[in-house]
XYZ file of C-alpha atoms in Angstrom:
764
model
C -94.189 -13.582 -35.501
C -94.543 -10.584 -33.134
C -90.664 -9.849 -33.713
C -91.395 -9.207 -37.478
C -93.489 -6.172 -36.509
C -90.755 -4.716 -34.366
C -89.033 -1.738 -35.849
C -85.664 -3.087 -35.779
C -83.893 -0.616 -38.009
C -85.296 2.326 -36.167
C -84.195 0.686 -32.691
C -80.715 -0.012 -34.109
C -80.400 3.519 -35.452
C -81.693 5.068 -32.296
C -79.467 3.086 -30.007
C -76.385 3.899 -32.051
C -77.203 7.650 -32.214
C -77.944 7.829 -28.541
C -74.434 6.554 -27.759
C -72.730 8.700 -30.427
C -71.914 5.901 -32.799
C -72.137 5.911 -36.609
C -75.431 4.622 -37.861
C -74.525 0.995 -38.731
C -77.331 0.559 -41.188
C -76.242 3.593 -43.336
C -72.728 2.471 -43.199
C -73.594 -1.053 -44.459
C -75.599 0.570 -47.285
C -72.780 2.803 -48.253
C -70.402 -0.346 -48.297
C -72.952 -2.197 -50.520
C -72.690 0.475 -53.045
C -69.007 -0.624 -53.869
C -70.372 -3.964 -54.958
C -73.094 -5.514 -57.211
C -76.274 -6.298 -55.510
C -76.157 -10.118 -54.399
C -78.262 -12.464 -52.360
C -75.476 -12.926 -49.715
C -73.229 -9.912 -48.714
C -70.754 -12.052 -46.988
C -70.917 -15.804 -46.114
C -71.761 -16.489 -42.482
C -69.001 -19.072 -42.552
C -66.357 -16.331 -43.296
C -67.813 -14.067 -40.723
C -67.492 -16.758 -37.903
C -63.869 -17.292 -39.054
C -63.103 -13.689 -39.254
C -64.541 -12.986 -35.866
C -62.600 -15.857 -34.316
C -59.447 -14.567 -36.048
C -59.766 -11.013 -34.818
C -60.792 -12.051 -31.380
C -57.407 -13.613 -31.000
C -55.985 -10.374 -32.506
C -57.520 -8.407 -29.819
C -56.047 -10.721 -27.102
C -52.694 -10.249 -28.870
C -53.142 -6.564 -28.652
C -53.446 -6.782 -24.946
C -50.778 -9.519 -24.381
C -47.868 -8.804 -26.735
C -46.916 -5.248 -26.885
C -46.969 -4.852 -23.154
C -44.797 -7.872 -22.519
C -42.076 -7.681 -25.085
C -39.467 -9.230 -22.704
C -41.321 -12.504 -23.284
C -39.864 -15.138 -25.640
C -42.805 -14.811 -28.229
C -43.008 -16.782 -31.785
C -40.723 -15.632 -34.440
C -43.325 -13.755 -36.307
C -43.679 -11.447 -33.154
C -39.929 -10.972 -32.757
C -39.798 -9.774 -36.352
C -43.123 -7.871 -36.655
C -42.612 -5.831 -33.391
C -38.908 -5.050 -34.024
C -38.572 -1.452 -35.374
C -35.194 -2.241 -36.917
C -36.609 -5.159 -38.928
C -38.196 -4.886 -42.388
C -41.050 -6.788 -40.976
C -41.887 -4.170 -38.579
C -45.551 -2.932 -38.639
C -46.745 0.224 -36.785
C -49.730 -0.694 -34.511
C -51.260 2.681 -33.453
C -54.573 2.395 -35.440
C -54.618 -1.516 -35.645
C -57.409 -2.677 -33.367
C -56.144 -6.196 -33.624
C -52.468 -7.319 -33.855
C -52.276 -10.473 -36.232
C -49.461 -12.364 -37.971
C -49.025 -10.459 -41.436
C -45.586 -10.991 -42.221
C -44.337 -14.555 -41.354
C -47.380 -16.775 -41.708
C -45.212 -19.949 -42.310
C -45.321 -23.379 -40.692
C -45.046 -27.089 -41.727
C -47.147 -29.930 -40.595
C -46.113 -33.391 -39.646
C -48.365 -36.330 -39.146
C -49.273 -39.772 -40.529
C -51.625 -40.994 -43.435
C -55.006 -41.379 -42.312
C -54.794 -39.221 -39.256
C -56.697 -35.939 -38.809
C -54.266 -34.437 -36.347
C -51.618 -32.195 -37.832
C -48.972 -30.795 -35.448
C -47.178 -27.718 -36.992
C -43.776 -26.443 -36.701
C -42.864 -22.755 -37.249
C -39.701 -21.498 -38.944
C -37.805 -21.466 -35.668
C -38.823 -24.804 -34.366
C -42.018 -23.764 -32.185
C -44.131 -27.014 -32.050
C -47.818 -26.641 -31.811
C -49.151 -30.309 -31.386
C -52.899 -29.506 -31.268
C -55.067 -27.508 -33.628
C -55.058 -23.940 -32.393
C -53.480 -24.934 -29.041
C -50.401 -24.210 -26.994
C -46.792 -24.806 -27.981
C -43.603 -26.333 -27.063
C -40.251 -24.595 -27.411
C -36.482 -25.509 -26.665
C -33.688 -23.219 -25.783
C -30.172 -23.295 -24.229
C -29.311 -21.044 -21.329
C -25.565 -20.962 -20.563
C -24.047 -20.603 -17.021
C -22.537 -17.324 -18.051
C -25.958 -15.974 -18.785
C -25.612 -16.486 -22.650
C -28.853 -17.861 -24.494
C -29.608 -19.636 -27.627
C -33.294 -18.922 -28.451
C -34.167 -19.931 -31.937
C -37.096 -17.390 -32.014
C -34.489 -14.575 -31.514
C -31.931 -15.904 -34.049
C -31.467 -14.143 -37.420
C -30.520 -17.449 -39.054
C -31.755 -20.898 -38.262
C -31.517 -24.045 -40.517
C -34.606 -25.790 -41.043
C -35.551 -28.736 -43.458
C -38.092 -31.490 -44.158
C -36.936 -35.094 -43.788
C -38.445 -37.334 -46.280
C -36.393 -40.506 -45.773
C -37.583 -43.626 -44.033
C -40.983 -44.108 -42.357
C -41.708 -40.715 -41.064
C -42.206 -37.069 -42.282
C -40.233 -34.965 -39.888
C -39.061 -31.385 -39.531
C -35.528 -30.588 -38.422
C -34.544 -27.390 -36.967
C -31.078 -26.522 -36.010
C -29.468 -23.279 -34.507
C -26.165 -22.431 -33.216
C -24.434 -19.570 -31.411
C -21.950 -18.666 -28.509
C -24.239 -20.417 -26.071
C -24.109 -23.663 -28.001
C -25.853 -25.770 -30.541
C -29.474 -26.999 -30.559
C -31.333 -29.473 -32.874
C -35.165 -30.251 -32.728
C -36.674 -33.167 -34.834
C -40.405 -33.360 -34.926
C -42.501 -36.114 -36.466
C -45.639 -38.283 -35.594
C -45.517 -41.920 -34.527
C -48.239 -44.550 -34.011
C -48.172 -46.777 -31.022
C -50.914 -47.211 -28.562
C -52.225 -43.943 -29.798
C -50.908 -41.487 -32.383
C -48.282 -39.114 -30.620
C -46.259 -35.978 -31.865
C -42.564 -36.754 -30.982
C -40.188 -33.853 -30.323
C -36.536 -34.933 -29.961
C -34.174 -32.328 -28.649
C -30.378 -32.498 -28.926
C -28.180 -29.819 -27.288
C -24.598 -28.852 -26.419
C -23.035 -26.021 -24.471
C -19.299 -25.464 -24.550
C -19.039 -23.935 -21.068
C -21.919 -25.756 -19.476
C -25.744 -24.745 -19.144
C -29.093 -25.767 -19.368
C -31.236 -27.420 -22.253
C -34.713 -25.906 -21.536
C -37.983 -27.382 -22.798
C -40.576 -24.772 -22.383
C -44.385 -24.760 -22.478
C -45.710 -21.667 -24.347
C -49.260 -20.167 -24.213
C -49.318 -19.258 -27.753
C -48.871 -20.498 -31.347
C -48.167 -19.022 -34.679
C -51.215 -16.976 -34.713
C -50.902 -15.594 -31.261
C -52.167 -16.277 -27.705
C -53.577 -19.608 -26.986
C -54.587 -19.776 -23.230
C -52.955 -21.946 -20.668
C -54.531 -21.797 -17.178
C -53.153 -24.769 -15.418
C -49.889 -26.619 -15.642
C -48.898 -29.421 -13.459
C -45.716 -31.736 -13.612
C -46.639 -35.250 -12.668
C -43.510 -36.621 -11.239
C -44.625 -40.220 -11.061
C -45.663 -40.437 -14.772
C -42.932 -37.946 -15.791
C -45.280 -35.592 -17.739
C -46.960 -32.277 -17.918
C -50.498 -32.253 -17.410
C -51.871 -29.040 -19.173
C -55.504 -28.118 -18.523
C -58.029 -30.921 -18.451
C -56.695 -33.224 -21.216
C -53.245 -32.088 -22.409
C -50.349 -34.193 -21.689
C -46.601 -34.154 -22.416
C -44.437 -37.163 -21.681
C -40.619 -36.804 -21.150
C -38.443 -39.802 -21.634
C -36.405 -38.851 -18.500
C -36.843 -36.644 -15.430
C -35.773 -33.040 -15.634
C -32.875 -31.951 -13.327
C -34.933 -28.733 -12.532
C -38.561 -27.716 -13.226
C -40.125 -24.443 -12.589
C -43.442 -22.497 -13.680
C -44.746 -18.936 -13.942
C -47.945 -17.066 -14.077
C -48.737 -13.904 -16.211
C -48.288 -11.794 -13.219
C -44.765 -13.369 -12.477
C -43.730 -12.869 -16.140
C -42.306 -15.256 -18.597
C -40.606 -18.247 -17.012
C -37.660 -17.296 -18.928
C -37.086 -14.192 -16.985
C -34.614 -15.077 -14.261
C -34.995 -18.629 -15.107
C -31.899 -20.170 -13.250
C -32.686 -18.013 -10.117
C -36.490 -19.217 -9.995
C -37.444 -21.582 -7.327
C -38.496 -25.073 -8.349
C -42.189 -25.258 -8.850
C -44.071 -28.171 -10.099
C -47.423 -26.591 -10.869
C -49.245 -23.216 -11.235
C -52.617 -21.664 -12.030
C -53.050 -18.417 -13.978
C -56.312 -16.658 -14.158
C -55.083 -14.793 -17.296
C -54.376 -17.870 -19.072
C -50.750 -17.216 -19.920
C -48.996 -19.889 -17.606
C -45.615 -21.099 -18.694
C -43.326 -23.814 -17.473
C -39.648 -24.979 -18.103
C -38.248 -28.496 -17.733
C -34.482 -27.963 -17.442
C -31.738 -30.535 -18.234
C -28.113 -30.043 -17.290
C -25.582 -29.594 -20.044
C -22.077 -30.404 -18.828
C -19.385 -28.390 -20.622
C -18.565 -29.833 -24.173
C -21.074 -32.741 -23.599
C -24.133 -33.347 -25.723
C -27.519 -34.105 -24.006
C -30.910 -35.198 -25.472
C -34.430 -35.405 -24.458
C -37.395 -36.892 -26.131
C -41.005 -35.632 -25.620
C -44.263 -37.477 -26.853
C -47.668 -35.649 -26.907
C -50.589 -38.078 -27.418
C -52.806 -36.529 -29.898
C -55.930 -38.101 -28.352
C -58.307 -35.104 -28.647
C -58.988 -32.604 -31.284
C -60.637 -29.313 -30.398
C -62.976 -29.872 -33.407
C -64.320 -32.889 -31.559
C -63.752 -35.495 -34.331
C -61.965 -38.821 -33.944
C -58.474 -38.329 -35.202
C -58.452 -41.700 -37.054
C -61.515 -41.619 -39.565
C -60.780 -45.322 -40.489
C -59.630 -46.409 -37.169
C -55.835 -46.667 -38.095
C -52.965 -45.007 -39.715
C -51.199 -46.134 -42.833
C -47.521 -46.567 -43.176
C -45.914 -44.046 -45.518
C -44.477 -46.508 -47.881
C -47.940 -48.021 -48.383
C -49.511 -44.640 -48.680
C -47.143 -43.518 -51.427
C -47.385 -46.866 -53.160
C -48.330 -46.307 -56.956
C -47.998 -42.593 -56.886
C -46.219 -41.004 -59.838
C -42.462 -40.395 -59.344
C -40.338 -37.676 -60.927
C -36.667 -37.948 -61.702
C -34.955 -34.663 -62.711
C -31.496 -33.084 -62.281
C -32.758 -30.009 -60.509
C -32.723 -31.081 -56.966
C -34.894 -28.264 -55.772
C -37.689 -29.142 -58.280
C -37.520 -32.851 -57.199
C -37.529 -32.216 -53.430
C -40.590 -29.756 -53.794
C -42.336 -32.404 -55.995
C -41.618 -35.233 -53.276
C -42.776 -32.943 -50.518
C -46.026 -31.886 -52.350
C -47.004 -35.473 -52.941
C -46.471 -36.379 -49.285
C -48.756 -33.521 -48.310
C -51.425 -34.435 -50.700
C -51.379 -37.797 -48.828
C -51.228 -36.163 -45.357
C -53.847 -33.605 -45.673
C -56.479 -35.931 -47.132
C -57.297 -38.268 -44.226
C -61.017 -38.280 -45.218
C -61.730 -34.820 -46.550
C -59.011 -32.712 -48.336
C -57.921 -29.815 -46.296
C -56.360 -26.737 -47.957
C -53.996 -26.328 -44.975
C -53.097 -27.948 -41.665
C -54.284 -24.901 -39.636
C -55.941 -21.729 -40.818
C -57.531 -23.626 -43.682
C -58.296 -26.917 -41.925
C -61.821 -27.107 -43.298
C -63.395 -28.173 -46.616
C -64.036 -25.939 -49.674
C -65.154 -27.553 -53.045
C -62.917 -24.897 -54.721
C -59.786 -25.989 -53.213
C -60.821 -29.674 -53.447
C -61.247 -29.583 -57.096
C -57.664 -28.371 -57.797
C -56.138 -30.611 -54.975
C -58.168 -33.778 -56.157
C -57.184 -33.118 -59.720
C -53.605 -33.353 -58.515
C -54.114 -36.573 -56.672
C -55.885 -38.132 -59.511
C -53.149 -37.226 -62.018
C -50.444 -38.725 -59.696
C -52.292 -41.973 -59.197
C -53.929 -41.488 -55.912
C -57.568 -42.314 -56.995
C -58.217 -44.663 -54.129
C -57.385 -41.795 -51.659
C -59.550 -39.363 -53.659
C -62.529 -41.585 -53.792
C -63.702 -41.229 -50.025
C -63.523 -37.450 -50.538
C -65.801 -37.620 -53.547
C -68.244 -39.758 -51.647
C -68.751 -37.035 -49.234
C -69.984 -34.764 -51.976
C -73.492 -35.880 -51.641
C -74.278 -35.115 -48.167
C -72.836 -31.564 -48.758
C -75.448 -31.058 -51.563
C -78.494 -29.101 -50.524
C -82.016 -30.221 -51.609
C -82.153 -27.588 -54.306
C -79.013 -29.257 -55.819
C -76.502 -26.591 -54.544
C -73.051 -28.037 -53.459
C -72.522 -25.986 -50.292
C -69.220 -24.929 -49.105
C -70.515 -21.559 -48.009
C -73.348 -19.362 -49.002
C -73.159 -16.608 -51.721
C -70.544 -18.379 -53.844
C -71.684 -19.956 -57.212
C -68.504 -21.698 -58.516
C -68.970 -24.901 -56.320
C -71.362 -26.738 -58.499
C -69.176 -26.452 -61.553
C -66.042 -27.626 -59.521
C -67.868 -30.508 -57.886
C -69.210 -31.868 -61.312
C -66.017 -31.052 -63.100
C -63.858 -33.133 -60.530
C -66.288 -35.901 -60.553
C -65.848 -36.250 -64.239
C -62.229 -36.116 -63.805
C -62.299 -38.867 -61.398
C -64.337 -41.228 -63.809
C -62.279 -39.834 -66.883
C -58.851 -40.737 -65.319
C -59.665 -43.933 -63.610
C -61.840 -45.394 -66.409
C -64.316 -46.618 -63.947
C -68.028 -46.254 -64.836
C -69.837 -43.672 -62.590
C -72.166 -45.536 -60.038
C -75.768 -45.207 -60.684
C -76.211 -43.750 -57.155
C -74.483 -40.452 -58.361
C -77.084 -39.983 -60.984
C -79.535 -37.899 -58.884
C -76.793 -35.926 -57.412
C -75.251 -34.865 -60.806
C -78.764 -34.227 -62.313
C -79.800 -31.929 -59.400
C -76.215 -30.203 -59.447
C -76.522 -29.462 -63.248
C -80.058 -28.252 -62.982
C -79.120 -25.926 -60.229
C -76.594 -24.169 -62.478
C -79.167 -23.712 -65.161
C -81.771 -22.404 -62.834
C -79.408 -20.129 -61.168
C -78.493 -18.150 -64.086
C -79.739 -14.428 -64.439
C -82.523 -13.820 -67.073
C -81.183 -13.953 -70.676
C -83.455 -11.171 -72.043
C -82.321 -8.278 -69.875
C -80.068 -5.368 -71.294
C -77.495 -5.722 -68.504
C -74.009 -6.769 -69.256
C -74.552 -9.862 -66.939
C -77.604 -11.208 -68.970
C -77.627 -14.977 -68.832
C -74.637 -15.118 -66.434
C -74.652 -16.674 -62.972
C -75.607 -13.985 -60.295
C -73.290 -11.689 -58.442
C -71.717 -13.378 -55.632
C -68.942 -13.116 -52.832
C -65.600 -14.053 -54.188
C -63.749 -16.304 -51.777
C -61.164 -16.671 -54.629
C -60.485 -13.006 -53.463
C -61.162 -11.362 -56.790
C -62.971 -8.275 -55.231
C -66.270 -7.057 -54.001
C -69.500 -8.932 -54.835
C -69.775 -9.153 -58.633
C -70.859 -11.076 -61.668
C -67.535 -12.989 -61.955
C -66.684 -14.828 -64.996
C -64.628 -17.338 -62.604
C -67.997 -18.630 -61.607
C -69.443 -18.734 -65.233
C -66.377 -20.561 -66.642
C -66.884 -23.224 -63.918
C -70.517 -23.320 -64.642
C -69.798 -24.098 -68.233
C -67.207 -26.811 -67.200
C -69.686 -28.271 -64.708
C -72.547 -28.547 -67.217
C -70.338 -30.306 -69.785
C -69.097 -32.706 -67.096
C -72.618 -33.488 -66.171
C -73.472 -34.053 -69.785
C -70.429 -36.339 -69.971
C -71.578 -38.327 -66.764
C -75.222 -38.700 -68.188
C -73.871 -40.033 -71.449
C -72.113 -42.859 -69.329
C -75.543 -43.661 -67.749
C -76.972 -43.542 -71.299
C -79.253 -40.725 -70.078
C -79.459 -38.863 -73.334
C -82.232 -36.488 -72.356
C -80.255 -35.010 -69.421
C -77.112 -35.309 -71.328
C -78.461 -32.982 -74.253
C -80.137 -30.661 -71.744
C -76.697 -30.035 -69.936
C -74.846 -29.808 -73.331
C -77.254 -27.259 -74.484
C -77.142 -25.515 -71.310
C -73.390 -25.384 -71.317
C -73.328 -24.038 -74.852
C -75.885 -21.309 -73.896
C -73.856 -20.193 -70.896
C -70.689 -20.156 -72.999
C -72.534 -17.948 -75.507
C -73.723 -15.452 -72.756
C -70.180 -15.072 -71.626
C -69.167 -14.234 -75.102
C -71.916 -11.713 -75.432
C -71.131 -10.171 -72.048
C -67.290 -9.946 -73.078
C -68.259 -8.305 -76.420
C -70.717 -5.816 -74.901
C -68.447 -4.749 -72.072
C -65.384 -4.288 -74.188
C -65.610 -0.603 -74.077
C -65.204 -0.588 -70.284
C -61.695 -2.068 -70.465
C -60.814 -0.987 -74.253
C -59.090 -4.157 -75.078
C -59.993 -7.823 -75.669
C -58.576 -9.263 -72.587
C -60.587 -11.255 -70.057
C -61.449 -9.201 -67.003
C -62.776 -10.509 -63.652
C -66.180 -9.187 -64.402
C -67.999 -7.386 -67.187
C -68.209 -4.386 -64.906
C -64.593 -4.156 -64.082
C -61.582 -2.743 -65.876
C -58.413 -4.811 -66.234
C -56.874 -5.438 -62.898
C -55.256 -8.245 -60.729
C -58.605 -9.980 -60.503
C -58.406 -10.932 -64.113
C -56.417 -13.704 -62.931
C -59.613 -15.542 -62.156
C -60.540 -15.746 -65.823
C -57.224 -17.660 -66.552
C -59.135 -20.752 -65.442
C -60.653 -20.798 -68.948
C -57.319 -21.970 -70.063
C -56.026 -23.892 -67.030
C -57.393 -26.266 -65.830
C -60.601 -26.221 -67.865
C -59.402 -25.642 -71.393
C -62.621 -24.065 -72.411
C -60.791 -21.676 -74.868
C -58.314 -22.821 -77.549
C -54.652 -22.944 -76.688
C -53.933 -19.956 -78.882
C -56.925 -17.888 -77.980
C -55.638 -14.179 -78.436
C -57.826 -12.797 -75.589
C -56.187 -15.235 -73.208
C -52.763 -14.284 -74.372
C -53.772 -10.588 -73.880
C -54.858 -11.392 -70.304
C -51.718 -13.086 -69.231
C -49.614 -10.440 -70.950
C -51.442 -7.835 -68.870
C -51.044 -9.661 -65.581
C -47.390 -10.314 -66.210
C -46.750 -6.720 -67.070
C -48.959 -4.978 -64.479
C -49.162 -7.408 -61.686
C -45.752 -8.978 -61.462
C -43.671 -8.486 -58.392
C -40.376 -10.308 -57.918
C -40.940 -12.344 -60.940
C -44.399 -13.911 -59.377
C -48.034 -12.786 -59.656
C -48.851 -10.170 -57.147
C -52.618 -10.221 -56.119
C -53.369 -6.673 -55.052
C -56.920 -7.736 -54.018
C -57.300 -8.789 -50.356
C -54.213 -11.047 -50.501
C -51.696 -8.072 -50.988
C -49.023 -10.646 -51.551
C -47.216 -12.972 -54.048
C -49.307 -16.096 -55.028
C -47.415 -19.254 -55.952
C -50.633 -21.090 -57.042
C -51.851 -18.263 -59.355
C -48.354 -17.575 -60.654
C -48.483 -21.314 -61.723
C -51.836 -20.995 -63.523
C -50.365 -18.265 -65.508
C -47.360 -20.751 -66.097
C -49.822 -23.473 -67.304
C -51.582 -20.947 -69.677
C -48.163 -20.047 -71.128
C -47.371 -23.561 -71.458
C -50.387 -24.292 -73.484
C -49.564 -21.300 -75.728
C -45.962 -22.713 -76.329
C -44.567 -19.439 -74.767
C -41.205 -20.206 -73.174
C -41.892 -17.535 -70.490
C -43.674 -20.158 -68.462
C -40.409 -21.724 -67.010
C -39.424 -18.257 -65.410
C -42.573 -18.413 -63.581
C -41.966 -21.901 -62.453
C -38.348 -21.127 -61.328
C -39.675 -18.007 -59.371
C -42.190 -20.206 -57.638
C -39.618 -22.744 -56.714
C -37.489 -19.800 -55.181
C -40.516 -18.678 -53.145
C -40.926 -22.000 -51.293
C -39.887 -22.289 -47.706
C -36.951 -24.276 -46.613
C -39.345 -27.195 -45.950
C -40.860 -26.972 -49.466
C -44.052 -25.058 -48.440
C -45.821 -21.992 -49.833
C -48.240 -19.848 -47.822
C -51.179 -18.690 -49.645
C -49.768 -15.351 -50.021
C -46.283 -14.177 -49.623
C -45.116 -10.735 -48.270
C -42.905 -9.231 -51.245
C -40.376 -7.901 -48.789
C -40.043 -10.454 -46.034
C -40.730 -13.565 -48.063
C -42.872 -14.837 -45.389
C -46.553 -15.609 -45.415
C -48.916 -12.728 -45.293
C -52.341 -14.097 -45.678
C -54.160 -17.395 -45.297
C -52.765 -20.737 -44.139
C -48.916 -20.906 -43.706
C -48.817 -24.201 -45.618
C -51.161 -23.942 -48.619
C -52.058 -27.275 -50.104
C -53.611 -25.926 -53.141
C -50.179 -24.349 -54.026
C -48.635 -27.848 -53.544
C -51.196 -29.466 -55.798
C -50.347 -26.798 -58.297
C -46.684 -27.741 -58.285
C -47.452 -31.347 -58.667
C -49.715 -30.503 -61.753
C -47.039 -28.180 -63.149
C -44.248 -30.875 -62.813
C -46.745 -33.430 -64.425
C -47.620 -31.226 -67.328
C -43.815 -30.421 -68.140
C -43.739 -34.193 -69.113
C -47.214 -34.973 -70.173
C -50.453 -33.065 -70.683
C -53.785 -33.327 -72.462
C -54.834 -31.114 -75.111
C -58.075 -31.805 -77.212
C -57.843 -35.480 -78.356
C -54.152 -36.059 -77.850
C -51.395 -36.310 -75.279
C -48.599 -33.834 -75.497
C -45.085 -35.073 -74.277
C -42.101 -33.243 -73.061
C -43.367 -29.650 -73.909
C -42.185 -28.219 -70.718
C -38.879 -29.807 -70.504
C -35.942 -27.283 -70.516
C -32.828 -27.899 -72.502
C -30.582 -28.125 -69.668
C -32.490 -31.267 -68.248
C -31.752 -33.244 -71.414
C -27.900 -32.754 -71.953
C -25.825 -35.779 -72.955
C -25.874 -38.599 -70.482
C -28.893 -37.228 -68.714
C -32.171 -39.194 -68.046
C -35.254 -37.812 -66.583
C -38.713 -39.441 -66.041
C -42.252 -39.181 -64.797
C -44.947 -41.509 -64.012
C -47.130 -43.424 -64.082
C -49.540 -40.634 -64.413
C -53.331 -40.981 -65.123
C -54.838 -39.604 -68.406
C -58.283 -40.129 -70.085
C -56.773 -43.138 -71.945
C -54.932 -44.781 -69.187
C -51.633 -44.489 -67.341
C -48.381 -43.585 -69.140
C -44.721 -43.333 -68.138
C -42.495 -41.016 -69.821
C -38.685 -40.952 -70.122
C -36.340 -38.582 -71.855
C -32.770 -39.323 -72.225
C -29.978 -37.107 -73.779
C -27.267 -38.561 -76.052
C -24.450 -36.886 -77.972
C -26.219 -36.482 -81.279
C -29.989 -36.979 -80.231
C -32.674 -36.727 -77.440
C -35.031 -39.678 -77.265
C -38.663 -39.413 -75.779
C -39.875 -42.829 -74.762
C -43.250 -43.664 -73.374
C -45.030 -46.880 -72.180
C -48.948 -46.468 -72.075
C -51.288 -48.786 -70.346
C -54.273 -47.884 -72.545
C -57.745 -49.012 -71.545
C -59.154 -48.946 -75.106
C -57.360 -47.411 -78.100
C -53.953 -45.620 -77.985
C -54.363 -41.755 -78.261
C -52.484 -39.704 -80.746
C -49.112 -38.760 -78.995
C -47.422 -35.594 -79.976
C -43.855 -35.306 -78.677
C -42.321 -31.750 -78.374
C -38.997 -30.668 -77.113
C -38.429 -26.953 -77.142
C -38.626 -25.219 -80.405
C -37.973 -28.501 -82.260
C -40.634 -29.736 -84.812
C -43.277 -31.809 -82.989
C -43.532 -35.358 -83.898
C -46.891 -37.247 -83.958
C -46.882 -41.070 -83.271
C -49.415 -43.679 -81.833
C -48.915 -46.913 -79.939
C -48.745 -48.230 -76.346
C -44.897 -48.163 -76.644
C -43.310 -45.579 -78.384
C -40.021 -43.482 -79.038
C -39.658 -40.267 -80.667
C -36.010 -39.231 -81.572
C -35.129 -35.583 -81.803
C -31.851 -34.805 -83.486
C -29.886 -31.972 -81.978
C -30.761 -30.019 -85.074
C -33.583 -32.250 -86.860
C -36.080 -34.577 -85.841
C -36.942 -38.143 -86.672
C -39.500 -40.716 -85.318
C -39.247 -44.316 -84.465
C -42.407 -46.401 -83.314
C -42.769 -49.739 -81.512
C -46.058 -51.390 -81.079
C -47.290 -52.810 -77.814
C -45.878 -56.435 -77.503
C -49.187 -57.697 -76.334
C -50.814 -56.467 -79.564
C -48.166 -58.476 -81.555
C -49.168 -61.631 -79.852
């Protein structure tokens, strides 16, 4: 109690002025003036993450620029090279972080929380935020093949067989090198690294332990090669097993420099300790002239720095079983097909119990990301994998009804309720009675949280100003939150009707209508600020890149009609003013191209029947990495990641939904088939398909085949109750309406005709 009486503000100010520092309280006050007053300035969760991120950046500042003769990760080689377009001056940068090539690809097994990652040059980081393993060739004549220093390297994702693997291949005068990385399950789950190399004139295949990862320094204090067990022991628990003994082994400390420096002249060494924490080691295998040599490493993934068991259910699941029943896509565009197949596999991999938006930087749970990711999982038939994630919503709800991802964000309740409805809507399963209190509490929280309706402010009746982790800007009254609030209340009403709870159903339906009306009033009253009818990020903002958040009212929520002129103006503005290299460029915070937000715009255009949507889809395909991944934000010049996780699962989920909606999408009380299919996919002799995909009426398979004189759209529905109206569309041809569990619509090359076939079970 006595602490409350202490003059803390005076003490802080006095301390700062005594030592010649700026008054921190005055500085914070000045910063607050750029934002709307809010309950939470910045979520403590983000502050913790930011401190950890920049703490490493400080370590990088001390470690990297003074030791550029080391072999650092690829992003360092690029970002510190003054002759490279990735170069960033560092003079006034307090921390040095990866801002140009935030790219990596995870490997793993379904049901396992451990996600080893591989960077674009084959650097393998087996453990979360841990040390890495690299492979090089050192020739007898002094030549070197070091992938991190190569301008061109081939990397691809292998989807065949029982594993998900990343293959990296490089070649040069010193030889050729191939590294395959995957995860295998035996006595324990292991990361397997298979290296194969050849050197024309003889040399060494070098497997090196590196005290860093794609974010920067990751300390290694002790390394010991256990000759009896043929393995590295790293620190207290890390182990790396080799399938054969190296011909030579050496180590080095920070004071001695990188183990690579003078590698072939270094004396043999089996262990070392480094107080700085930058110990390195090299296991060397002789390469005879013209002969190929191989070595396999296995890293038991027996511990996780987050102190969780890596197998939530106690076992992994084979890939074929994990993918069984997932919607399949067949299209002539091999790039589109590969990106879809890769995205589906990562929906599986990154959902061992929770869903993670990424394997590294974003390896944590947010309701926002989960709503979009789970929507894609449900649409592609992965409801059994989505169910355990939804079961964990309850423990994350506070006693006041708030679904907490992080404090100060008001969209999570709407997202949680919306995706709960989507689960029961797409599966047809009745909501369990145990969910009833959670839904009631969550819906009531939205209603209580709204600002007063009778004030004169532009935000009257809206949700409060909040921090936007969707990166729409400073704390503000974001329409993003309000649109999710409307969707959440309507979802709560829908769920309550399933429980025959008419009282709460009516309460939430009325609450949704009232919040929607408040949004309309706010938009109308704030029109003079932006001088147009487009939808801004907030009533207090002019039109800017943050307006992309309001596109959520079209996709995925469909709160506005497909042809709403305000949404068209919004999308037109964003494409005209915020488009770089064909993609949406998010000026705010991301300062990069956004694959997932570009696809949001494409989805809105698809609803409008605007053919520009496919340009955006192609652009997103072109932005994907060779392994089929997108970072959260992409540097417009380097093409590498510049913000967030280097493998953004939300973006993969949006690709899945985009491909699904090309074939089949929901609009009002009907299904629309084929509205996104380009003409080049349905030429004579071509056959494309998608399914089975879940819809509110049941699962459906769609097949489209091109003939000389016509194009056929065929479907087979497994409807739960009645068949929905089905509208077949192809390009600018006249749409065809038809009903039935089995149907066929025939489009002439210049006209349309229809043929309907009833379900055989109905005939009997």
